Short mmCIF file of C-alpha atoms in Angstrom, two decimals:
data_model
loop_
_atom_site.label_atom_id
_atom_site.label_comp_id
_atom_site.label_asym_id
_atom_site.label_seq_id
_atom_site.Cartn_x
_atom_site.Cartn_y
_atom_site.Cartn_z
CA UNK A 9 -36.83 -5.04 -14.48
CA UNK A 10 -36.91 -8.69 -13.62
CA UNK A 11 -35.81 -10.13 -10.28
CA UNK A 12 -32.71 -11.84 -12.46
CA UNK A 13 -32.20 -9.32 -14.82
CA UNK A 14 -31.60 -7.16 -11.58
CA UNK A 15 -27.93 -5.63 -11.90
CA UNK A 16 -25.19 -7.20 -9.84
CA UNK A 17 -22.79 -5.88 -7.02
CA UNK A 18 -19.57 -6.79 -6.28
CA UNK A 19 -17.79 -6.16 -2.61
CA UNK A 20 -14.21 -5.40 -3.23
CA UNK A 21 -11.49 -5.86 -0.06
CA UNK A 22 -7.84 -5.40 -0.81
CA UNK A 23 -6.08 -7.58 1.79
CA UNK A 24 -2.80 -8.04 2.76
CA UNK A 25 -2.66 -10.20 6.41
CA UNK A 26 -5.93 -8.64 7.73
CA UNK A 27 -7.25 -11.88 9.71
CA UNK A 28 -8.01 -9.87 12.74
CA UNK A 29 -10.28 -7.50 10.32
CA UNK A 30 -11.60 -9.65 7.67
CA UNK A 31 -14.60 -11.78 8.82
CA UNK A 32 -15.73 -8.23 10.22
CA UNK A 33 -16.04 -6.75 6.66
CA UNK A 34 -16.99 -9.50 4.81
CA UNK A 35 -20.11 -9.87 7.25
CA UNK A 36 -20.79 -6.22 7.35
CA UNK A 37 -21.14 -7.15 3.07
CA UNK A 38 -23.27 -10.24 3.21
CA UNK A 39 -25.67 -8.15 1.73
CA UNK A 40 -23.44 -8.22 -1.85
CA UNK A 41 -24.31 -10.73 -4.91
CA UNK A 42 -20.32 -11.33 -4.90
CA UNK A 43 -17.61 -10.94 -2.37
CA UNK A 44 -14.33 -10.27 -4.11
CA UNK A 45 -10.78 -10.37 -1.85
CA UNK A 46 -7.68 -9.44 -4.08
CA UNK A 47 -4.60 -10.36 -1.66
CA UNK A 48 -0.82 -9.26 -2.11
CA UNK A 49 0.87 -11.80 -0.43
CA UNK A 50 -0.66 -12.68 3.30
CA UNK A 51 1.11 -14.59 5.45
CA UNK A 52 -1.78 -15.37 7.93
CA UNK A 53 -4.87 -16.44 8.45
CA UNK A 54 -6.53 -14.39 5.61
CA UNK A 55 -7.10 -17.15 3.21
CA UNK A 56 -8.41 -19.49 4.97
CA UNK A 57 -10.99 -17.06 6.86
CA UNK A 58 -12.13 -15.67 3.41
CA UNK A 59 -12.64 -19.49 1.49
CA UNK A 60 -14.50 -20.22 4.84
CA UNK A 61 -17.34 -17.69 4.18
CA UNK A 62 -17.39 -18.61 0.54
CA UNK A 63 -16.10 -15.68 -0.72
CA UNK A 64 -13.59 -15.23 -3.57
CA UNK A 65 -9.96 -15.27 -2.86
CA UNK A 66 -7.18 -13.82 -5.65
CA UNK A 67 -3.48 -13.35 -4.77
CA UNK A 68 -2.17 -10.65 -6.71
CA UNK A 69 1.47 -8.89 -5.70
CA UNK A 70 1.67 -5.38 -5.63
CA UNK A 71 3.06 -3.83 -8.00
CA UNK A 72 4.87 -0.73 -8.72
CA UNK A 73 1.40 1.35 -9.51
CA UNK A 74 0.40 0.19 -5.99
CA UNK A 75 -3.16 0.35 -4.48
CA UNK A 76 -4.44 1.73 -7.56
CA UNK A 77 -3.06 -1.26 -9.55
CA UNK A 78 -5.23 -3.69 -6.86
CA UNK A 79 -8.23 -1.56 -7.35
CA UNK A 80 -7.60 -1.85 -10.86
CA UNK A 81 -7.00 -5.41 -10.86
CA UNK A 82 -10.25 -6.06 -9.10
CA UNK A 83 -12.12 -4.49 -12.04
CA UNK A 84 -10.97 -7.39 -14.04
CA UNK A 85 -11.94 -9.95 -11.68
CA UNK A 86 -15.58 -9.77 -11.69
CA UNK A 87 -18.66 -9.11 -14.24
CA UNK A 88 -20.19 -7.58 -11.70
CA UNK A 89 -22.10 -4.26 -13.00
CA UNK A 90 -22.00 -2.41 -9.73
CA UNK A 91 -18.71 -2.20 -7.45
CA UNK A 92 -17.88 -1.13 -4.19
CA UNK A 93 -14.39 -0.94 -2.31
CA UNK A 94 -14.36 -1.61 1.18
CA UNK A 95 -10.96 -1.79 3.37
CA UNK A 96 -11.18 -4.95 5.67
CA UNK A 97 -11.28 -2.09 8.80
CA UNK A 98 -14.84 -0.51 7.76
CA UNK A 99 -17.82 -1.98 8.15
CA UNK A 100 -20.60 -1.14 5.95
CA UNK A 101 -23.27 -0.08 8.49
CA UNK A 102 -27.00 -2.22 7.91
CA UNK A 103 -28.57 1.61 6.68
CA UNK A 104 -25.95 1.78 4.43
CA UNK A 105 -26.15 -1.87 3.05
CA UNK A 106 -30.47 -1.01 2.59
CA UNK A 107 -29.30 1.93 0.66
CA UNK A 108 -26.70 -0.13 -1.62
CA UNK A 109 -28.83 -2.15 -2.59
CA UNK A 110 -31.48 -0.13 -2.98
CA UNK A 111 -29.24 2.06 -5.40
CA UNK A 112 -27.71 -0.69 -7.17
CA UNK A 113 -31.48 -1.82 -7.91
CA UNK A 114 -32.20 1.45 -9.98
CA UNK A 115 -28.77 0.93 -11.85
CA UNK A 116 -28.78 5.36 -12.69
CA UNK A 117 -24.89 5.72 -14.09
CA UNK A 118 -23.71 7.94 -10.55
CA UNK A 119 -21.03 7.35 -8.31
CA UNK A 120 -21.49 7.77 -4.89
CA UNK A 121 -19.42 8.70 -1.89
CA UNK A 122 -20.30 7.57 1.53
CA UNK A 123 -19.25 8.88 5.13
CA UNK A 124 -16.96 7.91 6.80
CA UNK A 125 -17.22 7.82 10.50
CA UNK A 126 -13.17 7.24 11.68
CA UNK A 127 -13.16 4.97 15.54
CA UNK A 128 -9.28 5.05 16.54
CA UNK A 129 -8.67 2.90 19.62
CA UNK A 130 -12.35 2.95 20.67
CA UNK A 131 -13.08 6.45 20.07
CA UNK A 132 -14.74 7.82 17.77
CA UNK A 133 -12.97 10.91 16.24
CA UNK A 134 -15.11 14.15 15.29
CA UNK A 135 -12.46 16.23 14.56
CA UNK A 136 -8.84 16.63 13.34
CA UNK A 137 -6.93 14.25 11.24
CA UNK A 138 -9.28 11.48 11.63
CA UNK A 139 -12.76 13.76 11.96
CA UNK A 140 -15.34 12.02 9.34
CA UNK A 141 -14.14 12.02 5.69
CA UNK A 142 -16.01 11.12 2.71
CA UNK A 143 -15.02 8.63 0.07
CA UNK A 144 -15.96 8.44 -3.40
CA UNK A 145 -16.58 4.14 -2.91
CA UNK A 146 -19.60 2.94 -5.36
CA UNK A 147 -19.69 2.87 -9.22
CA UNK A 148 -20.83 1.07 -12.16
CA UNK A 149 -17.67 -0.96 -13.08
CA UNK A 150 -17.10 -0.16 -16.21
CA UNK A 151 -17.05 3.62 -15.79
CA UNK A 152 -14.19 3.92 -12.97
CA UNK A 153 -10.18 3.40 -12.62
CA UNK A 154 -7.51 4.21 -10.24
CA UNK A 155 -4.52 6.52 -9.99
CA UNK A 156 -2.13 6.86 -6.97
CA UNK A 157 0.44 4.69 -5.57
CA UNK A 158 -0.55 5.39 -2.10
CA UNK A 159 -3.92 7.77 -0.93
CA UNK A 160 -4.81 6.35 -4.94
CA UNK A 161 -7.81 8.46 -6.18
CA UNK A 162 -11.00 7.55 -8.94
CA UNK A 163 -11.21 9.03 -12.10
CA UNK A 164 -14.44 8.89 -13.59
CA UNK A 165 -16.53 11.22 -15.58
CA UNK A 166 -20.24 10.65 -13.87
CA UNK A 167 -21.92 12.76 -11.72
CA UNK A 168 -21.22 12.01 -7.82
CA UNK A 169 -23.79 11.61 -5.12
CA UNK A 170 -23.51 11.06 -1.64
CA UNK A 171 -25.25 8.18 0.01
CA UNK A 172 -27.15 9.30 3.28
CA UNK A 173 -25.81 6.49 5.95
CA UNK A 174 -22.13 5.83 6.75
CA UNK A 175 -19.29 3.47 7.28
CA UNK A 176 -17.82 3.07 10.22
CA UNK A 177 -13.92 2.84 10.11
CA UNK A 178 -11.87 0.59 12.81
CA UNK A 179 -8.82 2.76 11.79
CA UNK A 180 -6.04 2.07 14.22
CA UNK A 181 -6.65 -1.04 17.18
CA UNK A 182 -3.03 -1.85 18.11
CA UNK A 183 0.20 -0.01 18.21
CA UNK A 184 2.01 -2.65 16.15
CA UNK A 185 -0.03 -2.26 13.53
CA UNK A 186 0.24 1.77 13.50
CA UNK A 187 3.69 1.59 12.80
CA UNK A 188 3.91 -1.10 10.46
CA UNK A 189 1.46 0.86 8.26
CA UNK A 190 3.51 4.14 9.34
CA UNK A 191 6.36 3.18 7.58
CA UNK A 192 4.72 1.59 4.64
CA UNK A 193 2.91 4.92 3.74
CA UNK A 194 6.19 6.87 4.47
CA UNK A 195 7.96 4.99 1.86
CA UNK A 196 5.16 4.76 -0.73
CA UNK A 197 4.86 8.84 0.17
CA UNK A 198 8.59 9.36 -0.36
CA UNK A 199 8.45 7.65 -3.46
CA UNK A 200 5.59 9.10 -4.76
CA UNK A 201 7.14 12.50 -4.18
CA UNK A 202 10.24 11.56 -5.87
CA UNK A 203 8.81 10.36 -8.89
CA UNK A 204 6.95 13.31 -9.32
CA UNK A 205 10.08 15.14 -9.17
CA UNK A 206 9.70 17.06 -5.70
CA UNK A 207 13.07 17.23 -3.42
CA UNK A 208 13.60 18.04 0.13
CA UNK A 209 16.07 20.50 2.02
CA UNK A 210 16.43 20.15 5.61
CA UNK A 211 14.29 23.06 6.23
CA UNK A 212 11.06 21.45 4.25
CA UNK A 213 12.00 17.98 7.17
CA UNK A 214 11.30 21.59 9.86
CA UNK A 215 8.49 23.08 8.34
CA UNK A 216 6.49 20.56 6.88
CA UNK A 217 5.88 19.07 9.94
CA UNK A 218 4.83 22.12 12.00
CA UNK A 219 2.60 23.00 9.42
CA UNK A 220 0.94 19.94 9.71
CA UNK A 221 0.18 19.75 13.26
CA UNK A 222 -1.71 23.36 13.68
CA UNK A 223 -3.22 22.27 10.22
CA UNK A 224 -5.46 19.08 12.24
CA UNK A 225 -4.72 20.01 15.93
CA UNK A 226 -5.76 24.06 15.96
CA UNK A 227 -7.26 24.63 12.10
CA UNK A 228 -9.08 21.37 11.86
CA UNK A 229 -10.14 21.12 16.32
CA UNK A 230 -8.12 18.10 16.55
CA UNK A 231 -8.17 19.97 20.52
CA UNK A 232 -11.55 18.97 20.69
CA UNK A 233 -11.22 15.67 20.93
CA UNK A 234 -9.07 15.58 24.28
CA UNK A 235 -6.06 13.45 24.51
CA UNK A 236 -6.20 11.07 21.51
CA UNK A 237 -6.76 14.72 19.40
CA UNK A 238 -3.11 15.43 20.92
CA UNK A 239 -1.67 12.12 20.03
CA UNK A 240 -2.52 12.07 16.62
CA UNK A 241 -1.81 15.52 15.90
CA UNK A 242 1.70 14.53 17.30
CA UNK A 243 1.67 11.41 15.06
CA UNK A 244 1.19 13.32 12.58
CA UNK A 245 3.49 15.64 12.88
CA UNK A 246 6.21 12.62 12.77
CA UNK A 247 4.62 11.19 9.70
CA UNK A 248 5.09 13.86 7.98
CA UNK A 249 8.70 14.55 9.00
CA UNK A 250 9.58 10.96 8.33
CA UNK A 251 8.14 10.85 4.99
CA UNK A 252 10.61 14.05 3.73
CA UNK A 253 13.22 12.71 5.90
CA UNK A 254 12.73 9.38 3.50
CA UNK A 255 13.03 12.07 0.57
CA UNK A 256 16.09 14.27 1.53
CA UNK A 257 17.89 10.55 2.10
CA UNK A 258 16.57 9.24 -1.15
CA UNK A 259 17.72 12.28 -3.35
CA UNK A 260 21.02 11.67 -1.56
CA UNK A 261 21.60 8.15 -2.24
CA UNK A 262 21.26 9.09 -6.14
CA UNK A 263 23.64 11.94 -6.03
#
């Protein structure tokens, strides 16, 4: 294949007042042929970083099919033939971008999932909640869309592989921050789980909880990674209390 017959890739970032964050991912995708922000509604800096470096800038509101409605969106917004989503806190490592690339050359109709290595206030976490995931991040464009309000999810009928070299996730830098996104995934949880028709009793805002801090802290060796293993677990815990509390309050208000 010819040098400019040579498929294209598109670097998608979802962004939503992510100027401390986004000059970090959009270098860590230099590597791309196009560099693709969809925005819902920053009040910051983000803008005017992102036209800096060139890259293109779309403000699109959220709407009530969430993060799979950006992702979705994004799909529209380029002719790219190769995509990849990447949240303005990763950074695609330089192995990673080699292998990209090096994929995207030989254009074979896979998806790909990548690692995900999760740092949470400078430490990298092996274990627990935020122990290395994999995400399911690199398709040809035409051949993916997105479900979920919130955690949102591909569907796609190709084959998967995984790509051998990771991204590196900045998860959590500030305490601010935590909480803001906290009680934006509690809400978009709650509401998920009420349109799905699930309710909450008082004993599910108990259990729930409990179950989900020996789930990440004992099952999953959250233990193992010393005191940020116990905060976490502990965080999690809350989140997951808060989100039915959100629930049992919601089903009341429509009593």
């Amino acid at each position: 294949m010819e040098k400019n017959n040579m498929p294209k890739l598109a670097v998608i970032i979802l962004t939503k007042n992510e100027e401390a964050n986004i000059e970090g991912a959009m270098g860590s995708a230099a590597f791309a042929d196009e560099l693709l922000i969809i925005d819902s509604g920053s009040t910051d800096r983000t803008r005017e970083l992102v036209e800096q470096q060139g890259a293109k800038f779309i403000s699109h509101p959220m709407g009530e099919d969430g993060f799979a409605g950006q992702r979705n969106y994004a799909l529209t917004q380029t002719d790219a033939e190769w995509v990849f989503y990447l949240d303005a806190d990763e950074r695609i490592t330089l192995e990673a971008a080699s292998e990209i690339k090096k994929l995207v050359s030989q254009n074979e109709q896979v998806a790909y999932k990548i690692k995900r290595l999760n740092v949470v206030f400078g430490q990298m976490m092996k274990y627990g909640e935020h122990g290395p995931d994999w995400c399911v991040r690199l398709f040809p464009r035409m051949q993916v869309q997105w479900t979920g309000v919130v955690h949102e999810s591909p569907q796609l009928k190709l084959p998967i592989a995984a790509l051998r070299y990771p991204l590196h996730h900045y998860t959590y830098t500030d305490w601010h921050r935590y909480f803001e996104k906290f009680n934006q995934y509690t809400d978009l949880m709650a509401k998920r789980m009420w349109e799905n028709g699930k309710r909450a009793s008082f004993v599910d805002i108990l259990i729930h909880p409990a179950f989900a801090f020996v789930r990440f802290y004992f099952l999953r060796l959250g233990l193992l990674d010393g005191k940020q293993g116990l905060i976490f677990a502990l965080n999690h815990y809350f989140y997951t209390m808060i989100k039915y509390v959100k629930l049992y309050y919601k089903q009341r208000e429509e009593q």
